[in-house]
Coordinates of C-alpha atoms in Angstrom, one line a residue:
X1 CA -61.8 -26.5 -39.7
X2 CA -59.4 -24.8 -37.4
X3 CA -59.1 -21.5 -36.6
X4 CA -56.0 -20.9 -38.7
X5 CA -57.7 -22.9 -41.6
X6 CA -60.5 -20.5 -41.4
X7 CA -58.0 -17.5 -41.2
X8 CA -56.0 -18.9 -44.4
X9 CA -59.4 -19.4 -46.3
X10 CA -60.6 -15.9 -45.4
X11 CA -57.7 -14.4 -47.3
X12 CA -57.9 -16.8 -50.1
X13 CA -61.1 -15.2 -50.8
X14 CA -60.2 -11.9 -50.2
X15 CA -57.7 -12.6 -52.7
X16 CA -59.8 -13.6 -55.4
X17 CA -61.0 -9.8 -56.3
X18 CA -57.8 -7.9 -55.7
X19 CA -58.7 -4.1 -56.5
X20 CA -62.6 -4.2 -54.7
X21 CA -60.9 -5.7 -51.5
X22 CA -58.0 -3.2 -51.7
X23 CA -60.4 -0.5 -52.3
X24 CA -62.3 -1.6 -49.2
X25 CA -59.2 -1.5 -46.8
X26 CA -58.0 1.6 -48.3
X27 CA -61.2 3.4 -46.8
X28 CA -60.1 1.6 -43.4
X29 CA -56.6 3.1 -43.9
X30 CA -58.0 6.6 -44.1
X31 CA -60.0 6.5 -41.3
X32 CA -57.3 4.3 -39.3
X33 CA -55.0 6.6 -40.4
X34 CA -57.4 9.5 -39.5
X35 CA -58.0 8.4 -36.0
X36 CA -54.2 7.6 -35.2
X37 CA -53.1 11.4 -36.1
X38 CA -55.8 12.9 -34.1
X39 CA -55.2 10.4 -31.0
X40 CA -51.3 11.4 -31.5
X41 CA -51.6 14.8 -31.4
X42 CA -54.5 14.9 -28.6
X43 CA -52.0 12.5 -26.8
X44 CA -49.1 14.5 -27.5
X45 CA -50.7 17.9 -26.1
X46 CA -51.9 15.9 -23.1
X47 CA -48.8 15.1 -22.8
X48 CA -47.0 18.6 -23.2
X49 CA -49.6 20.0 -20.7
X50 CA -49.2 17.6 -18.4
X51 CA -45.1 19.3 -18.4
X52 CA -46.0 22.3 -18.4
X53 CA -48.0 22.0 -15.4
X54 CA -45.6 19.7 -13.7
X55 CA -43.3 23.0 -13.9
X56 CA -45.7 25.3 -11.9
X57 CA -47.2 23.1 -9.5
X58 CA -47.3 19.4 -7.8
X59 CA -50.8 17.8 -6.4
X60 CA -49.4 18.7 -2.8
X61 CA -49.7 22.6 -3.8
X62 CA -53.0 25.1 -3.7
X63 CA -52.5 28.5 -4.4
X64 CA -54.3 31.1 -2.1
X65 CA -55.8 34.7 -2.7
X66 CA -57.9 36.9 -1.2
X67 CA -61.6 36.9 -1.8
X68 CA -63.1 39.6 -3.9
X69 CA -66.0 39.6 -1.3
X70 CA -63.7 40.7 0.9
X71 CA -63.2 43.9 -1.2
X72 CA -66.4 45.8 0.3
X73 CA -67.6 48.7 -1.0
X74 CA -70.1 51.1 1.0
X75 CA -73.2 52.7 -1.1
X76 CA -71.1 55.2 -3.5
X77 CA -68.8 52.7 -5.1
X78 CA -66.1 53.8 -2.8
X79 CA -64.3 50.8 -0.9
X80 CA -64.3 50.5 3.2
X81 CA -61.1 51.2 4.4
X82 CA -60.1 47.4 6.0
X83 CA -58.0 47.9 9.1
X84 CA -54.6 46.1 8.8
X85 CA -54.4 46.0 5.2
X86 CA -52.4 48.0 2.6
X87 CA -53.8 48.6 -1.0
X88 CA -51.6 46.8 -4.3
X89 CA -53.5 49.5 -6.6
X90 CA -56.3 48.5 -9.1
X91 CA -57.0 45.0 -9.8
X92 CA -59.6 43.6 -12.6
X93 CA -62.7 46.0 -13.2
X94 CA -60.8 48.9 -11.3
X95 CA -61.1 47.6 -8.2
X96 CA -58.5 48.4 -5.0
X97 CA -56.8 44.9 -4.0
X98 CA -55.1 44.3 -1.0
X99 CA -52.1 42.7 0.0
X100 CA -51.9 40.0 2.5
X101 CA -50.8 39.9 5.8
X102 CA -49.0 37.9 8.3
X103 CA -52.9 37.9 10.0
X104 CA -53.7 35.7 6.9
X105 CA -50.5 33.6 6.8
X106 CA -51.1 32.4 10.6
X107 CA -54.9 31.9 9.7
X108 CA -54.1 29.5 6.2
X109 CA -51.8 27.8 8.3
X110 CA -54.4 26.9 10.8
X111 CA -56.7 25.0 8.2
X112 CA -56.7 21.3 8.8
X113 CA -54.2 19.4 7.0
X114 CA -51.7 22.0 5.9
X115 CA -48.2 21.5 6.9
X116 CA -46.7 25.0 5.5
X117 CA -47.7 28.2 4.0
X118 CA -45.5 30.4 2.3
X119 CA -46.2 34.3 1.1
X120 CA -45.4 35.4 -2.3
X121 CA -43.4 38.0 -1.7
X122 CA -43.0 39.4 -5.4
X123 CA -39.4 40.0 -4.9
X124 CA -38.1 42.9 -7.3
X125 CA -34.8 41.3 -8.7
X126 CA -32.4 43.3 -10.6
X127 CA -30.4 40.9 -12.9
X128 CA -28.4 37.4 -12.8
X129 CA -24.5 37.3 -13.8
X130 CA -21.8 34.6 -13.8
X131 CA -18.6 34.7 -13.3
X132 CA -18.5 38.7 -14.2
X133 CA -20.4 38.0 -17.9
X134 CA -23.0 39.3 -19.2
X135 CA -26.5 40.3 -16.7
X136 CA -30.0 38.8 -17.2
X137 CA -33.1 39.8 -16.3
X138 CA -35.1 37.0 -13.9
X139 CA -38.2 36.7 -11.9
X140 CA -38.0 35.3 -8.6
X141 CA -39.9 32.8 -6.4
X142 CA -39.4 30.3 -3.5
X143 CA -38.4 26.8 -3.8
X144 CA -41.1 26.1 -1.2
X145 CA -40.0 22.8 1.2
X146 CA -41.8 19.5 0.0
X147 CA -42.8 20.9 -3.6
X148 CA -41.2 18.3 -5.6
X149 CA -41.4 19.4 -9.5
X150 CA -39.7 17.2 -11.9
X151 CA -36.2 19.0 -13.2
X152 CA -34.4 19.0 -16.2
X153 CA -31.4 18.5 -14.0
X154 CA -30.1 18.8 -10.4
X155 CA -33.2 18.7 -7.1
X156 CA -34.5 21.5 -5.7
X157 CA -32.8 23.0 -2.4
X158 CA -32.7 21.4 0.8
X159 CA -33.9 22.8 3.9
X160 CA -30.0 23.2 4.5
X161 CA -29.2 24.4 2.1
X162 CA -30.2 28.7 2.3
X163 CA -28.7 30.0 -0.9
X164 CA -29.9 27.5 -3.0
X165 CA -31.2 28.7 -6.2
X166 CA -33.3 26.7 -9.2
X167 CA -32.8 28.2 -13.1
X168 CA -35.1 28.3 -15.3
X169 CA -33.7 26.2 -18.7
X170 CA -33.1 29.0 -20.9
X171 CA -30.7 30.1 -18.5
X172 CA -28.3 27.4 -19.4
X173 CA -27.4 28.6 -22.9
X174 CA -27.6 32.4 -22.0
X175 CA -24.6 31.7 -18.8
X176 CA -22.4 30.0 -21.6
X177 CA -23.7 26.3 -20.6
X178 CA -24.1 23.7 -23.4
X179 CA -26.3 20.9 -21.0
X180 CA -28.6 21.9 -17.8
X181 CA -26.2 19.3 -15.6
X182 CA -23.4 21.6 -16.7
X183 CA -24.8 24.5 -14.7
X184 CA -25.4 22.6 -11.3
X185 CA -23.2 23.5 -8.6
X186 CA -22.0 26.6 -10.1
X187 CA -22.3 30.5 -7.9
X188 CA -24.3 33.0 -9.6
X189 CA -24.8 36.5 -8.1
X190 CA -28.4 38.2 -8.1
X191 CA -28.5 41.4 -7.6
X192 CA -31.8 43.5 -5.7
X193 CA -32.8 46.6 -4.7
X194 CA -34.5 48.7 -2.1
X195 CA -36.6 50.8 -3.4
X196 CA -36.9 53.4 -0.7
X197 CA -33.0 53.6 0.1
X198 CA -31.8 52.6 -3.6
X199 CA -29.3 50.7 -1.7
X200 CA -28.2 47.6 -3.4
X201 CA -27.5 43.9 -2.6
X202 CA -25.6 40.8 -4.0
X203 CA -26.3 37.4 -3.3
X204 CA -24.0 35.0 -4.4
X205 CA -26.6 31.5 -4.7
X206 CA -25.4 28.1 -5.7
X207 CA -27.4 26.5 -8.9
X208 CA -28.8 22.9 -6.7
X209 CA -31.1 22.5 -10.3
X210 CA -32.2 23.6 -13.4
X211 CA -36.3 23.3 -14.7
X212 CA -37.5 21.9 -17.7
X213 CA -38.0 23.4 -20.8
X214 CA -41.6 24.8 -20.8
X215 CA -43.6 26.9 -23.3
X216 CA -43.7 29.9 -20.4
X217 CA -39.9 30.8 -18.9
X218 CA -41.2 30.9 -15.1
X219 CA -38.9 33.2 -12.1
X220 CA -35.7 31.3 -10.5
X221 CA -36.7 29.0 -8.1
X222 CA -34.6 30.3 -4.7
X223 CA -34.5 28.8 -1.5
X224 CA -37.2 29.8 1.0
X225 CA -34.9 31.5 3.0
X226 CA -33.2 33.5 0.5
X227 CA -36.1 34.9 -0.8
X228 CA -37.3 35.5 2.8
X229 CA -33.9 37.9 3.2
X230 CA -34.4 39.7 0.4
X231 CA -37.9 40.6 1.4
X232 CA -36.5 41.8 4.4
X233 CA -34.3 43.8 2.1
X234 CA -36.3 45.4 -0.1
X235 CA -38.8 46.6 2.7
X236 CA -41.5 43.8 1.6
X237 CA -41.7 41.0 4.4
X238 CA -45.2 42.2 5.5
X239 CA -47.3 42.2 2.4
X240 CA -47.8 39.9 -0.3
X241 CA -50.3 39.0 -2.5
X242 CA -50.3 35.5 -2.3
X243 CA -49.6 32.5 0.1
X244 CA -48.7 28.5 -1.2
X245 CA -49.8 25.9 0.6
X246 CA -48.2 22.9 1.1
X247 CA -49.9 19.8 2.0
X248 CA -49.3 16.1 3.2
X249 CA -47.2 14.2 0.1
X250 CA -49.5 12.9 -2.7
X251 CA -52.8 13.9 -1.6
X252 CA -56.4 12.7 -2.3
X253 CA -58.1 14.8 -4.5
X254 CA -61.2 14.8 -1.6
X255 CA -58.2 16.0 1.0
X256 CA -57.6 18.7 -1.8
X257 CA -60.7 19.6 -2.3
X258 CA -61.3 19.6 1.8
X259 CA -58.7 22.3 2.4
X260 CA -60.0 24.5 -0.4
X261 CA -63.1 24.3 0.6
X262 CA -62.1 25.4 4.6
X263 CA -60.0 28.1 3.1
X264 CA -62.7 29.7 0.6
X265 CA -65.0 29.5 3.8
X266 CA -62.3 31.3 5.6
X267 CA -62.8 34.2 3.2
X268 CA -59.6 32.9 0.4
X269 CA -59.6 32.4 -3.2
X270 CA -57.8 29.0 -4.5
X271 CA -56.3 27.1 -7.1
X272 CA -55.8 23.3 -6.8
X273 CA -53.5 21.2 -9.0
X274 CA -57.1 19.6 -10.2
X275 CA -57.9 23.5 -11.1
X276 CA -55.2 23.3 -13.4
X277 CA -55.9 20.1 -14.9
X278 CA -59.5 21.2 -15.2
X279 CA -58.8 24.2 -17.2
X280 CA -56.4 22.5 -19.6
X281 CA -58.0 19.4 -20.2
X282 CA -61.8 21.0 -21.0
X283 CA -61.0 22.3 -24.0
X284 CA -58.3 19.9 -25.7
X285 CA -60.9 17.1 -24.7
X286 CA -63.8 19.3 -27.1
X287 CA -60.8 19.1 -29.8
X288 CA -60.3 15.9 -29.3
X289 CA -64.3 15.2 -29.8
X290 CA -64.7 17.0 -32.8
X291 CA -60.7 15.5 -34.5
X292 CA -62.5 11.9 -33.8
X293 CA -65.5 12.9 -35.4
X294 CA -64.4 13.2 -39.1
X295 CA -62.1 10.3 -38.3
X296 CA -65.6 8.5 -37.2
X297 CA -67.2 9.7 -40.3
X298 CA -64.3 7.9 -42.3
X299 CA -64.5 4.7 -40.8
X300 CA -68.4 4.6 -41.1
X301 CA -67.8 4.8 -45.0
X302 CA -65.8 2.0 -44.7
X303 CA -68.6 0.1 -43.1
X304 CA -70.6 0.3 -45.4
X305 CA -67.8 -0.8 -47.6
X306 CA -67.5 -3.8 -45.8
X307 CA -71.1 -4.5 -46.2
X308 CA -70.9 -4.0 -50.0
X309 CA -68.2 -6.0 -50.3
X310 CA -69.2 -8.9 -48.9
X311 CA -72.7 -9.2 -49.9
X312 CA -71.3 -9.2 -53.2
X313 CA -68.7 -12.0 -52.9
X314 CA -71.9 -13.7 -51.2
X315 CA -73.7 -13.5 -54.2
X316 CA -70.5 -14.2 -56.4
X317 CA -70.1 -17.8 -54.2
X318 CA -73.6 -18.6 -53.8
X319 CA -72.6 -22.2 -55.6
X320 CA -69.9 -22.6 -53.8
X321 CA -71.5 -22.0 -50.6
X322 CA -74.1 -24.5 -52.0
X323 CA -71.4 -27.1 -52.3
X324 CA -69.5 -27.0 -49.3
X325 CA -72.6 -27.4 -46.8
X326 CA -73.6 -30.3 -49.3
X327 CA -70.0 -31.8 -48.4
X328 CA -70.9 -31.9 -44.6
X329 CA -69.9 -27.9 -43.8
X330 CA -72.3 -26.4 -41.2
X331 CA -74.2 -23.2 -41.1
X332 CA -72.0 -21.8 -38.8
X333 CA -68.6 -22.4 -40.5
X334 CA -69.9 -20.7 -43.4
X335 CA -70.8 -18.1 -40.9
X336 CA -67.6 -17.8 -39.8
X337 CA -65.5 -17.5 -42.7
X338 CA -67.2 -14.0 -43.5
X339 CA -66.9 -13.0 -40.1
X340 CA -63.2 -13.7 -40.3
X341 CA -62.8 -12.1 -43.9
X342 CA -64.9 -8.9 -42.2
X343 CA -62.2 -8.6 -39.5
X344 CA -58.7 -9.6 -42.0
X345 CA -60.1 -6.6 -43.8
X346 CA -60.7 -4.4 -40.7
X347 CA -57.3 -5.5 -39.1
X348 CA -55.3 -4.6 -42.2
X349 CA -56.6 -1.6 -42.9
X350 CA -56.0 -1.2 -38.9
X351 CA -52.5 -2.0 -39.2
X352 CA -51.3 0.1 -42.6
X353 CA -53.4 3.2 -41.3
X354 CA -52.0 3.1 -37.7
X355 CA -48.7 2.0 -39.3
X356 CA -48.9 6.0 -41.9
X357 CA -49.5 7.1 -39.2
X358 CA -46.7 6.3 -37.1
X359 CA -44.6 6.7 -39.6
X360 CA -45.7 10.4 -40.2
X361 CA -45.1 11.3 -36.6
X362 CA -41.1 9.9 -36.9
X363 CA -40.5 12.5 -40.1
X364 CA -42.9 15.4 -38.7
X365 CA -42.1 15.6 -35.4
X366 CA -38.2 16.8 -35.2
X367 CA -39.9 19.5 -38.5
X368 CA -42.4 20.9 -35.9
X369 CA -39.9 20.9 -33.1
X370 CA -37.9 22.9 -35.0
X371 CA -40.1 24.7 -36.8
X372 CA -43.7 25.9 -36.0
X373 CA -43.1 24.9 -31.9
X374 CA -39.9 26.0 -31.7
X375 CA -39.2 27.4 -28.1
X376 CA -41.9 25.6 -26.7
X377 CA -39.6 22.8 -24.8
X378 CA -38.6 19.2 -25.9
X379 CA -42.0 17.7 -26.6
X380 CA -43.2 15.8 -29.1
X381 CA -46.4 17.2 -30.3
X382 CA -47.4 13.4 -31.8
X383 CA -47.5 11.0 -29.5
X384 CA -48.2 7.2 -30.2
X385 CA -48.5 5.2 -27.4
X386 CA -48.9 1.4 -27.6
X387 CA -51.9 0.9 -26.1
X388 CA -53.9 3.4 -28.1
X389 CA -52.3 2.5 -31.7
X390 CA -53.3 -1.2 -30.5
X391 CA -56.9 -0.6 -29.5
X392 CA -57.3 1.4 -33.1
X393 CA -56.1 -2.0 -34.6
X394 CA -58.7 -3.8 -32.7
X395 CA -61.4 -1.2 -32.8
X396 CA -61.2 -1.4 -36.6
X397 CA -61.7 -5.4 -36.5
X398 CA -64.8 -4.9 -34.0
X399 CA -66.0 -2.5 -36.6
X400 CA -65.7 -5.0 -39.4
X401 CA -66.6 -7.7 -37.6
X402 CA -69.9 -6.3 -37.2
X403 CA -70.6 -4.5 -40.7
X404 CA -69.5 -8.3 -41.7
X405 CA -72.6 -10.1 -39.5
X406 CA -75.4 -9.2 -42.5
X407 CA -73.4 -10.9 -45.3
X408 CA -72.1 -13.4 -42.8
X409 CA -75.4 -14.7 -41.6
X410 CA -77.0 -14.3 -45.0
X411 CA -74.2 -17.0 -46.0
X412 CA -75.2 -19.0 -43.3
X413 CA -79.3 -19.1 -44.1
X414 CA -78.6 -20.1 -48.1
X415 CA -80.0 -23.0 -49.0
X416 CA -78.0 -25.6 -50.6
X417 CA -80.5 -27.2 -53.0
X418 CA -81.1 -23.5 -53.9
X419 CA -77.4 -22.6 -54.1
X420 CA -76.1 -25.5 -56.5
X421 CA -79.1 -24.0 -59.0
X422 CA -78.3 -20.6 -58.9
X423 CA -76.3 -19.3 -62.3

């Protein structure tokens, strides 16, 4: 026989007891079916992390902080007064932080293989207008050179270009846009303040991109060098809290691990892009675990279903098995046709459960978008990509392939003398 002969026979047989077969794929669907929802929806987070990290940081970017060993405290609790440092009040636990210094800036930038470092100045903007409408609040930060986020629209300012400024998306709709694209190239004024003179400032910046829509609504994105004059401004070039490195394009996780390494010797806290990755993907890997696992429990009950099922229809055609080896059909066609009929039932209960599945995500997803995960940016929670939904399909014919080897071999051994007298 030929392969497609011994698929055709396989569902001939299958055939012959409609509702125990069905009920034996339909404990394949549910666990098919189990296994494609929690693979979408572990996908579909992975997937809306990944974006939400793309928005706050790119592999070429480690953030740096100071050490809380560098915090020392003499014998009474009270901290050492640390020459060329000024305090930022009470951090964590009560204890006096410090801000950083050009002294640290010169000493980051001095580790092997950074190109840049840049201080966070934690520029104290006012509000955002356009054209003379209505004024928004807005956080600000630099559009440091080389950091190379994806955007919703537009590119992040060149090193030309100084009053180049990056929205954050739900910026669009409040400055009367109806599409981020809309927005680029357009002059919006932010407005700052000194704090010591009360003096105030405009800056009239030009809108080079918008950021995509995230969970979290992260500060403007301004050019390096319009941040650095408002600093000047406000009285706040000499102390920050933070500096961003920037290293060589696409680096090696061992270069990034390198230069956090040299900079926590140095005395420096940091945060790598694998940091982030590493504190996201712990615990929606444990979810994932435990979603597989009652989808695991329902595909082993269908194992055993398999099993039941066919050791019955190997009892049911123990005469006909006796007949068709004493035509000439060898032990290991006979084998085969129950290892086929173990898989046909695997691989359609693969294919309608993946298929629920798939069709669930097309009717809930737009519902939760608009619904329960409203505002938290264009992502589809459920995600069903190819590859995945495939290897469910062929996990599930693996699966019954083997809960199909008992009855398959026991079909093989019968005896055909013995068969032909059975009743």
């Amino acid at each position: 026989m030929r392969i497609p002969d011994y698929i055709s026979t396989a569902q001939t047989n299958l055939s012959r007891t409609k509702l125990r077969t069905f009920l034996t794929v339909l404990a394949f669907v549910i666990g098919t079916f189990t296994l494609g929802m929690t693979t979408a929806f572990s996908q579909g987070l992975r997937s809306y992390i990944d974006t939400q990290i793309e928005a706050y940081g790119t592999p070429n970017m480690i953030m740096v902080g100071l050490a809380s060993n560098n915090q020392q405290s003499s014998s009474s609790g009270v901290p050492y007064y640390q020459s060329g440092r000024q305090t930022a009040g009470e951090g964590r636990g009560g204890k006096v932080t410090y801000t950083m210094n050009g002294q640290d800036l010169s000493k980051v930038k001095a580790v092997a293989n950074v190109q840049g470092a840049y201080p966070d100045y934690g520029i104290a903007v006012d509000y955002i207008q356009y054209n003379g409408q209505q004024k928004y609040t807005i956080g600000a930060a630099s559009a440091y050179p080389d950091i190379t986020t994806t955007l919703a629209a537009g590119s992040y300012p060149s090193s030309s270009q100084a009053n180049g400024i990056v929205l954050p998306y739900p910026y669009v709709e409040a400055l009367g846009f109806q599409n981020a694209s809309d927005l680029i190239g357009k002059t919006v004024t932010v407005h700052a303040t000194n704090t010591n003179t009360q003096a105030g400032k405009d800056y009239s910046l030009v809108v080079t991109g918008v950021l995509p829509d995230t969970a979290h609504t992260p500060g403007a994105a301004m050019s390096y060098q319009a941040l650095n004059d408002m600093a000047q401004f406000e009285g706040v070039k000499d102390k920050f809290r933070d500096i961003t490195v920037v290293t060589a394009s696409n680096p090696t996780k061992a270069m990034r691990s390198q230069i956090a390494s040299a900079l926590q010797g140095d005395g420096y806290t940091t945060q790598t892009y694998d940091d982030l990755l590493n504190n996201f993907s712990k615990p929606l890997s444990i979810i994932t675990y435990g979603l597989d696992g009652f989808a695991g429990i329902a595909l082993l009950a269908a194992t055993i279903g398999i099993v039941n099922t066919l050791l019955m229809a190997v009892l049911e055609r123990t005469q006909e098995i006796g007949l068709l080896k004493a035509l000439g059909m060898r032990r290991r066609g006979i084998t085969f046709v129950y290892l086929v009929e173990a898989m046909s039932i695997g691989f359609w209960g693969g294919i309608v459960g993946v298929g629920f599945a798939c069709l669930l995500g097309l009717i809930v997803n737009p519902i939760l978008t608009k619904t329960l995960f409203k505002g938290i940016g264009h992502a589809h929670i459920l995600a069903y990509p190819l590859p995945y939904m495939a290897a469910i399909v062929g996990g599930a014919m693996v699966i019954g392939l083997l809960a199909g080897t008992l009855p398959a071999i026991r079909a093989g051994r019968l005896d055909p003398i013995d068969a032909l007298r059975r009743e």
